[in-house]
CSV table of C-alpha atoms and ligand atoms in Angstrom, one decimal:
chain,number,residue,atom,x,y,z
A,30,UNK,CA,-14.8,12.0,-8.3
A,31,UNK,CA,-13.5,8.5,-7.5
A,32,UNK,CA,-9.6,8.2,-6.2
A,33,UNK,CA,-10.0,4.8,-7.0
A,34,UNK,CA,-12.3,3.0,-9.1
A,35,UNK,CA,-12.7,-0.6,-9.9
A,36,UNK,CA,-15.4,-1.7,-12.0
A,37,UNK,CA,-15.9,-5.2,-12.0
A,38,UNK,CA,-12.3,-6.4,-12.1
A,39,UNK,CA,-11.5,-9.9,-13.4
A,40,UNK,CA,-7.8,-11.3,-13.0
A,41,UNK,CA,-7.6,-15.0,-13.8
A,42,UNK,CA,-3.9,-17.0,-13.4
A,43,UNK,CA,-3.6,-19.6,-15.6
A,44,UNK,CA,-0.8,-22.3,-14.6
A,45,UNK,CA,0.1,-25.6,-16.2
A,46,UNK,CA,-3.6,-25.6,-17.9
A,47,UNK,CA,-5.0,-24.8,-14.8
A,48,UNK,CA,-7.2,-21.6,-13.9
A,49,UNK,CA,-7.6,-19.6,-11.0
A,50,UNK,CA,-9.9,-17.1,-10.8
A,51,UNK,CA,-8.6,-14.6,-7.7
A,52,UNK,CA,-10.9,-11.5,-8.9
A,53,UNK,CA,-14.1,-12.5,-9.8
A,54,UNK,CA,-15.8,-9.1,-10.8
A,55,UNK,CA,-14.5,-6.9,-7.7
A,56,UNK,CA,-16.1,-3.1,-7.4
A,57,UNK,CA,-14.5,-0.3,-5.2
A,58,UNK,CA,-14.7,3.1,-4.8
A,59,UNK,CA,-12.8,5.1,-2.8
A,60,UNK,CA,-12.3,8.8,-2.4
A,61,UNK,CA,-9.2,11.1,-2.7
A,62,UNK,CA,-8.1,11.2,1.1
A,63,UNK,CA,-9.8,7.9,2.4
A,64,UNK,CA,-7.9,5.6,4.8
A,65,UNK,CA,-9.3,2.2,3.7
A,66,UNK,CA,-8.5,-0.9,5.5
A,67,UNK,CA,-9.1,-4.3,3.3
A,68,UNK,CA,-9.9,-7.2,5.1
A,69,UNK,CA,-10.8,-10.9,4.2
A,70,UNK,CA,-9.5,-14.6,4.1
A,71,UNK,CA,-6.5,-15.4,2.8
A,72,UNK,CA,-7.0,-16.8,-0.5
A,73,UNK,CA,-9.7,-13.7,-1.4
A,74,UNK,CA,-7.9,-11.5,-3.8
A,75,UNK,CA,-6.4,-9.3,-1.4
A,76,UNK,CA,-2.7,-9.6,-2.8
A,77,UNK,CA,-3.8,-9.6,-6.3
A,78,UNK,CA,-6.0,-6.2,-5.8
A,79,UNK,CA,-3.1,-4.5,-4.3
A,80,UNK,CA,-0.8,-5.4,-6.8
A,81,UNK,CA,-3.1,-4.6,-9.6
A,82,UNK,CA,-3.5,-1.4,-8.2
A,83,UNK,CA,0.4,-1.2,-7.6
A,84,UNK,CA,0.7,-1.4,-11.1
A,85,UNK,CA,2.8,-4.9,-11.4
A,86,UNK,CA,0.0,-6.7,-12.1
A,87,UNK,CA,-2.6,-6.5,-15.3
A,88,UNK,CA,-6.2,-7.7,-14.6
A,89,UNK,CA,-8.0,-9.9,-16.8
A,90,UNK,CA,-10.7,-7.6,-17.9
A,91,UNK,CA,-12.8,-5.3,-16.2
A,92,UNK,CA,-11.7,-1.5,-15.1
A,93,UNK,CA,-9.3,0.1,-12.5
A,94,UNK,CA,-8.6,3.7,-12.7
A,95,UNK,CA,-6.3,5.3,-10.0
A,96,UNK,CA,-5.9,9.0,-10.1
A,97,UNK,CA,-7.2,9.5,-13.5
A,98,UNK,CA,-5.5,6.8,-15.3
A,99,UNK,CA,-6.5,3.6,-16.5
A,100,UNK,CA,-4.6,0.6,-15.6
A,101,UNK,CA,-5.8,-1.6,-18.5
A,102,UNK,CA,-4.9,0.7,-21.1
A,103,UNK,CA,-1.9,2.5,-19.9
A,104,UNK,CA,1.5,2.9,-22.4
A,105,UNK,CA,4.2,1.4,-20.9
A,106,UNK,CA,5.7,4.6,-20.3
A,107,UNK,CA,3.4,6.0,-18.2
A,108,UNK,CA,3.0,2.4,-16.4
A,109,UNK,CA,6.7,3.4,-14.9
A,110,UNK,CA,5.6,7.0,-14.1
A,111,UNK,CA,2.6,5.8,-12.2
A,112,UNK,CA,4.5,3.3,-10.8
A,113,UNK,CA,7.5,5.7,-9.5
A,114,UNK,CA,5.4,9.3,-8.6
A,115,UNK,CA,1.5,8.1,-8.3
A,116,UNK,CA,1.6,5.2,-6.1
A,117,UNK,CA,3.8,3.8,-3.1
A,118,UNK,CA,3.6,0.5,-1.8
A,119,UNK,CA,5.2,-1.6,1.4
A,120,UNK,CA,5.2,-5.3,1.1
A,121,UNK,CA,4.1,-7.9,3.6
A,122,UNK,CA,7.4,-9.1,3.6
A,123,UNK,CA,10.1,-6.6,5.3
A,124,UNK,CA,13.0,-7.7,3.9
A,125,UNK,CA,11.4,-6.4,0.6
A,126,UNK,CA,11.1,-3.4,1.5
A,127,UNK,CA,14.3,-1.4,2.4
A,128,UNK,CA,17.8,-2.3,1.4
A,129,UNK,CA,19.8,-3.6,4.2
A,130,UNK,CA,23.1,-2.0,3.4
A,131,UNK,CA,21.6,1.7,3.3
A,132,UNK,CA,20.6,3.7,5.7
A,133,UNK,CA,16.8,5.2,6.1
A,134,UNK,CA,18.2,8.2,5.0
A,135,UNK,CA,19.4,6.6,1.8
A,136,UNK,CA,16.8,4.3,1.6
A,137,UNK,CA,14.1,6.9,1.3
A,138,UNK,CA,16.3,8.4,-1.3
A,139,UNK,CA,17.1,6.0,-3.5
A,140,UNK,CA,13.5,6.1,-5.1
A,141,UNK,CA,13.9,10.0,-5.3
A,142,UNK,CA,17.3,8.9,-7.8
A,143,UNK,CA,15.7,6.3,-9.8
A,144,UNK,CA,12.9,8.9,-10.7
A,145,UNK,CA,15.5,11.4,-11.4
A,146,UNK,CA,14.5,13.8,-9.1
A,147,UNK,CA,17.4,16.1,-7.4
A,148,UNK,CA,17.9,13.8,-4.1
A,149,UNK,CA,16.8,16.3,-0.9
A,150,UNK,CA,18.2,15.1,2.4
A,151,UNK,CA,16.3,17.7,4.3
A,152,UNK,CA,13.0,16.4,2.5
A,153,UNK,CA,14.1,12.9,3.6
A,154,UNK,CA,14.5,13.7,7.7
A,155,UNK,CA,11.2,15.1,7.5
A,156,UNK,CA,9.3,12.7,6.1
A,157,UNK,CA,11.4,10.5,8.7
A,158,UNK,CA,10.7,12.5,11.3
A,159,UNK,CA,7.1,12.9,10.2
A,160,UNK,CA,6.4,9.2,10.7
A,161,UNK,CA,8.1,9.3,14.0
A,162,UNK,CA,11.4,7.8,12.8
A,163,UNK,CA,13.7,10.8,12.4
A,164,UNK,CA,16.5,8.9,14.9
A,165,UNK,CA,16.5,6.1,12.1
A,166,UNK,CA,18.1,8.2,9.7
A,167,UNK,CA,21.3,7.4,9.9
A,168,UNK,CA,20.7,3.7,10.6
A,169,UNK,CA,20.7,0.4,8.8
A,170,UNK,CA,17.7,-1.5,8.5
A,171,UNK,CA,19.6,-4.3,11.4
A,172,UNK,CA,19.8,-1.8,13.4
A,173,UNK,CA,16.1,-0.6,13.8
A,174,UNK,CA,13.3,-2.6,15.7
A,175,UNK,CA,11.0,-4.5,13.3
A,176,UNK,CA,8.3,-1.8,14.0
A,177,UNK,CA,11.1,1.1,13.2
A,178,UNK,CA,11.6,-0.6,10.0
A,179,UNK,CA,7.9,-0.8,9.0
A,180,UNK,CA,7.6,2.8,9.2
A,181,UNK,CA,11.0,4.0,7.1
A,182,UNK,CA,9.4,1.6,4.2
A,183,UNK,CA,6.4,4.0,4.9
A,184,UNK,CA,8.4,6.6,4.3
A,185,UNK,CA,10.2,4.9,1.5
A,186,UNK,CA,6.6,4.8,0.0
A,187,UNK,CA,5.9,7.9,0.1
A,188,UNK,CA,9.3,9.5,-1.0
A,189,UNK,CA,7.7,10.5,-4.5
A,190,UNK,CA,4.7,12.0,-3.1
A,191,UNK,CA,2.8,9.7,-4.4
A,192,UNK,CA,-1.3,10.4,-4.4
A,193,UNK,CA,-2.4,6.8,-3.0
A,194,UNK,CA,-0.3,4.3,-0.7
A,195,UNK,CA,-0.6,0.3,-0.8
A,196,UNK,CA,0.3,-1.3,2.3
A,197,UNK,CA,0.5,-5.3,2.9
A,198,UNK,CA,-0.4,-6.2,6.0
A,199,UNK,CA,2.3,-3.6,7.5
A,200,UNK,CA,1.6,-4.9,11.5
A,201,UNK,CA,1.5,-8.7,10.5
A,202,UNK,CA,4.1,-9.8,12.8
A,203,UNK,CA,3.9,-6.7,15.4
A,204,UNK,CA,2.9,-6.8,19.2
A,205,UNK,CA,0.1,-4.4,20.4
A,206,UNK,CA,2.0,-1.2,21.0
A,207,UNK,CA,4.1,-1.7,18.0
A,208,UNK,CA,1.2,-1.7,15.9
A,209,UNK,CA,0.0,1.3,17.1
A,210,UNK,CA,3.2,3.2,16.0
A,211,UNK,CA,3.1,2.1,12.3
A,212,UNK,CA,-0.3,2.4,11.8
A,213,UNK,CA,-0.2,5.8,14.0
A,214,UNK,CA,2.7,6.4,10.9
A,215,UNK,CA,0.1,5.3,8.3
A,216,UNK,CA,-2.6,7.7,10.0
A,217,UNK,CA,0.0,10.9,9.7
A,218,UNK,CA,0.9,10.2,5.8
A,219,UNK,CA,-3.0,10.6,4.9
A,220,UNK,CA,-4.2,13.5,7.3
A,221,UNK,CA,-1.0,15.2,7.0
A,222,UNK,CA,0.1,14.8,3.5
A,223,UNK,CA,-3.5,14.4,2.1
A,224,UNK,CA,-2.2,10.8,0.4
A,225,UNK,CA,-4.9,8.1,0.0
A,226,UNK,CA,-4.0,4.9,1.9
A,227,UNK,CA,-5.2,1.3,1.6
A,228,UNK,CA,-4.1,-1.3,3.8
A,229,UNK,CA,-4.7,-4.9,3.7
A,230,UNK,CA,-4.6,-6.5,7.2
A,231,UNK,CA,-5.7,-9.2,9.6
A,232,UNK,CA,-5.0,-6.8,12.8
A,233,UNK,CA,-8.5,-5.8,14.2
A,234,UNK,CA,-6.5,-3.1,16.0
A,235,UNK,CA,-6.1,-1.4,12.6
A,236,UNK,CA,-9.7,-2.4,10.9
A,237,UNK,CA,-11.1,-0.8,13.9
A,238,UNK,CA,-9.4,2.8,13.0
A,239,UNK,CA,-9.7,2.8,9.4
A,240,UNK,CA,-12.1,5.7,8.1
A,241,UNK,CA,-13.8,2.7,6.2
A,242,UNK,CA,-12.9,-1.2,6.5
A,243,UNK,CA,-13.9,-3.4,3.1
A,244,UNK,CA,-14.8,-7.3,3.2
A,245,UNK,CA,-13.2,-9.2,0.1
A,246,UNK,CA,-14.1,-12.4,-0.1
A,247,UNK,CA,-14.1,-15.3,-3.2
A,248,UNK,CA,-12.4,-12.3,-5.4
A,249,UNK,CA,-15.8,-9.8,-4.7
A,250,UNK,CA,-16.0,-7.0,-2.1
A,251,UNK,CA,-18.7,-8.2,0.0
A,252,UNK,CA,-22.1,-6.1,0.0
A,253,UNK,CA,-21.6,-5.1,3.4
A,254,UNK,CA,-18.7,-2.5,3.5
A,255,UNK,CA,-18.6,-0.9,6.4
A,256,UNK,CA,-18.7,2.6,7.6
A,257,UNK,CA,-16.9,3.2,11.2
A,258,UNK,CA,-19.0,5.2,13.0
A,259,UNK,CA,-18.7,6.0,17.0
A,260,UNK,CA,-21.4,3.6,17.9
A,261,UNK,CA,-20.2,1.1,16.3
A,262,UNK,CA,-18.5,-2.1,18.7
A,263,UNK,CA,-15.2,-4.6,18.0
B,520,ADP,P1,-5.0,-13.1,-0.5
B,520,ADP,O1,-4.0,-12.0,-0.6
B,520,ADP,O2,-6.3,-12.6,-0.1
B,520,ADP,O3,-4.5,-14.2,0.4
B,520,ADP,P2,-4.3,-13.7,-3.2
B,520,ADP,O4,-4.6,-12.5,-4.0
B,520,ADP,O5,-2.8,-14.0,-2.8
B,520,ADP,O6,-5.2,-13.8,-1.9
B,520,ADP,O7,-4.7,-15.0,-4.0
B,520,ADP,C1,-6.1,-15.2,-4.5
B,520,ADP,C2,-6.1,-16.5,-5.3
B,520,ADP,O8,-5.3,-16.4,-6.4
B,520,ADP,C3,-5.6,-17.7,-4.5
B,520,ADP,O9,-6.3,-18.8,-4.9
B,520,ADP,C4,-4.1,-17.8,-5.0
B,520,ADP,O10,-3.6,-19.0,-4.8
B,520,ADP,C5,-4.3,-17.3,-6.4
B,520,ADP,N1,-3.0,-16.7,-7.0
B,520,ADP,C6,-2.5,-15.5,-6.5
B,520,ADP,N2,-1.4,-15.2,-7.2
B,520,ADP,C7,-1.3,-16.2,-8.1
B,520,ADP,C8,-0.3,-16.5,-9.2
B,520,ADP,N3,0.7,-15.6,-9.4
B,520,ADP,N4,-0.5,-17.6,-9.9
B,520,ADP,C9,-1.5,-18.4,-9.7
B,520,ADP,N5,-2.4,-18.3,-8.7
B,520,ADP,C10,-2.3,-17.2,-8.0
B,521,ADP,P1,-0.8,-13.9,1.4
B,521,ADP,O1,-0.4,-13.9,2.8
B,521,ADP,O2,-1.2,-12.6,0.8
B,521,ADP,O3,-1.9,-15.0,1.1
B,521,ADP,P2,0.8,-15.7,-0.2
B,521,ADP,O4,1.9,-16.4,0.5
B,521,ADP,O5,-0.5,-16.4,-0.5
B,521,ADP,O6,0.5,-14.4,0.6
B,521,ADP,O7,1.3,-15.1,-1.6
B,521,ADP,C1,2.5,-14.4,-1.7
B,521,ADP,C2,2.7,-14.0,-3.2
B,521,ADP,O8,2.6,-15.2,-4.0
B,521,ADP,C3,1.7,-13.1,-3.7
B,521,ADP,O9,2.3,-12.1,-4.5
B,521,ADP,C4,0.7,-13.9,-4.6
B,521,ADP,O10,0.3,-13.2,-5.7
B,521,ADP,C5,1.6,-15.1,-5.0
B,521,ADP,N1,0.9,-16.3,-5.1
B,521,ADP,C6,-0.1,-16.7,-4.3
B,521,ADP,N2,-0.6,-17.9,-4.6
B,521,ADP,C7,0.1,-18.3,-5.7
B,521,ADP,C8,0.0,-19.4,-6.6
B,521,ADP,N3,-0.9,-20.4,-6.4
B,521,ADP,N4,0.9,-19.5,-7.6
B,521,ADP,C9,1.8,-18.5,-7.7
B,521,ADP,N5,1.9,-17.4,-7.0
B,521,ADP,C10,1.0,-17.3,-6.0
């Protein structure tokens, strides 16, 4: 069945009396093992879907289920468990991402800790060196390269083994060949660790690569989500 499943999804902010509506009744369906790109305007609903979906956010009504469990009706309990074992996110903004006075090593760790989990340094290199990063280890976020960093909070992401990774535009402010790398890092988490990955991006170099790219637009997926095939042009 469905990885991921939302069934017209409504989430409307309401601020000094004021409403916005940023999901207006969004579907999607994606399968376990899909690498999803998620494209649209800004202003569509792309944030707000991925951090719905991230579980910091609560929709207004409607339905999203991720890996069997239901994000409207979740105990608070196992809001923290999905939040720290069933899905790993990387924000837009880097600095979020990794602490600056840890290493990669440690960074990737540290969510390992907080879930209580016996900390594996071996485990850490790997999935470091898996994502093309295992020089990093033992360096501070100032001392990578902005792409270097994008990929250690990749790995940071995935340090739980989550089942689904969220990425925010992870090649935002990335040249050409720099792009390539993180989303090359993105590629290797879901073909060789099986996770499901949706990424929200701008780049066409990434939409392009995706095994499916989906328009949001006005809060909706737009009718037309598309299918890459080999035929297919820019
Ligand atoms: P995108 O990521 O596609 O740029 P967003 O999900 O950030 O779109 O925003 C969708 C709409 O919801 C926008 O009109 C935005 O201003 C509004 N919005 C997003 N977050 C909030 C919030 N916390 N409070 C009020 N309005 C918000
Ligand atoms: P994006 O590049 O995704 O459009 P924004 O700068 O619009 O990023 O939004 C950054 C963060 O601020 C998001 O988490 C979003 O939910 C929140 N946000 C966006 N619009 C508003 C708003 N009008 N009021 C409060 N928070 C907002």
């Amino acid at each position: 069945g469905a990885h991921i499943l939302c069934d017209n999804l409504v989430r409307i902010y309401k601020t000094g009396g004021v409403e916005v509506v940023a999901l207006q009744g969004l579907d999607l369906l994606i399968d376990r093992g899909e690498l999803v790109a998620i494209v649209g305007p800004s202003g569509s609903g792309k944030s707000t879907l991925l951090n719905v979906l991230s579980g910091l956010d609560l929709p207004t009504a409607g339905v999203a289920r991720v890996a069997g469990m239901d994000l409207l009706a979740m105990s608070a309990k196992d809001r923290l468990r999905y939040r720290r074992s069933i899905v790993g996110f990387t924000w837009q903004q880097t600095a979020r991402n990794l602490l600056p006075y840890l290493t990669a090593r440690e960074n990737v760790l540290l969510p390992v800790r907080l879930a209580g989990r016996r900390e594996h340094r071996g485990h850490a290199d790997e999935l470091l060196e898996l994502l093309g990063v295992g020089a990093c280890a033992g360096r501070t976020p100032m001392e990578m390269s902005g792409g270097q960093q994008q990929r250690v909070a990749i790995a940071v992401a995935l340090a739980n083994r989550p089942e689904v990774v969220l990425a925010d535009e992870p090649t935002g402010e990335l040249d050409s060949e720099t792009s390539e790398e993180v989303f090359g890092a993105l590629r290797a988490a879901n073909r060789e660790l099986g996770v499901t990955v949706i990424v929200v991006t701008h780049d066409p170099l990434v939409a392009t690569q995706v095994d499916r790219t989906v328009g949001i637009r006005d809060g909706r997926t737009s009718s037309e989500t598309l299918r890459r095939t080999s035929t297919e042009g820019e």
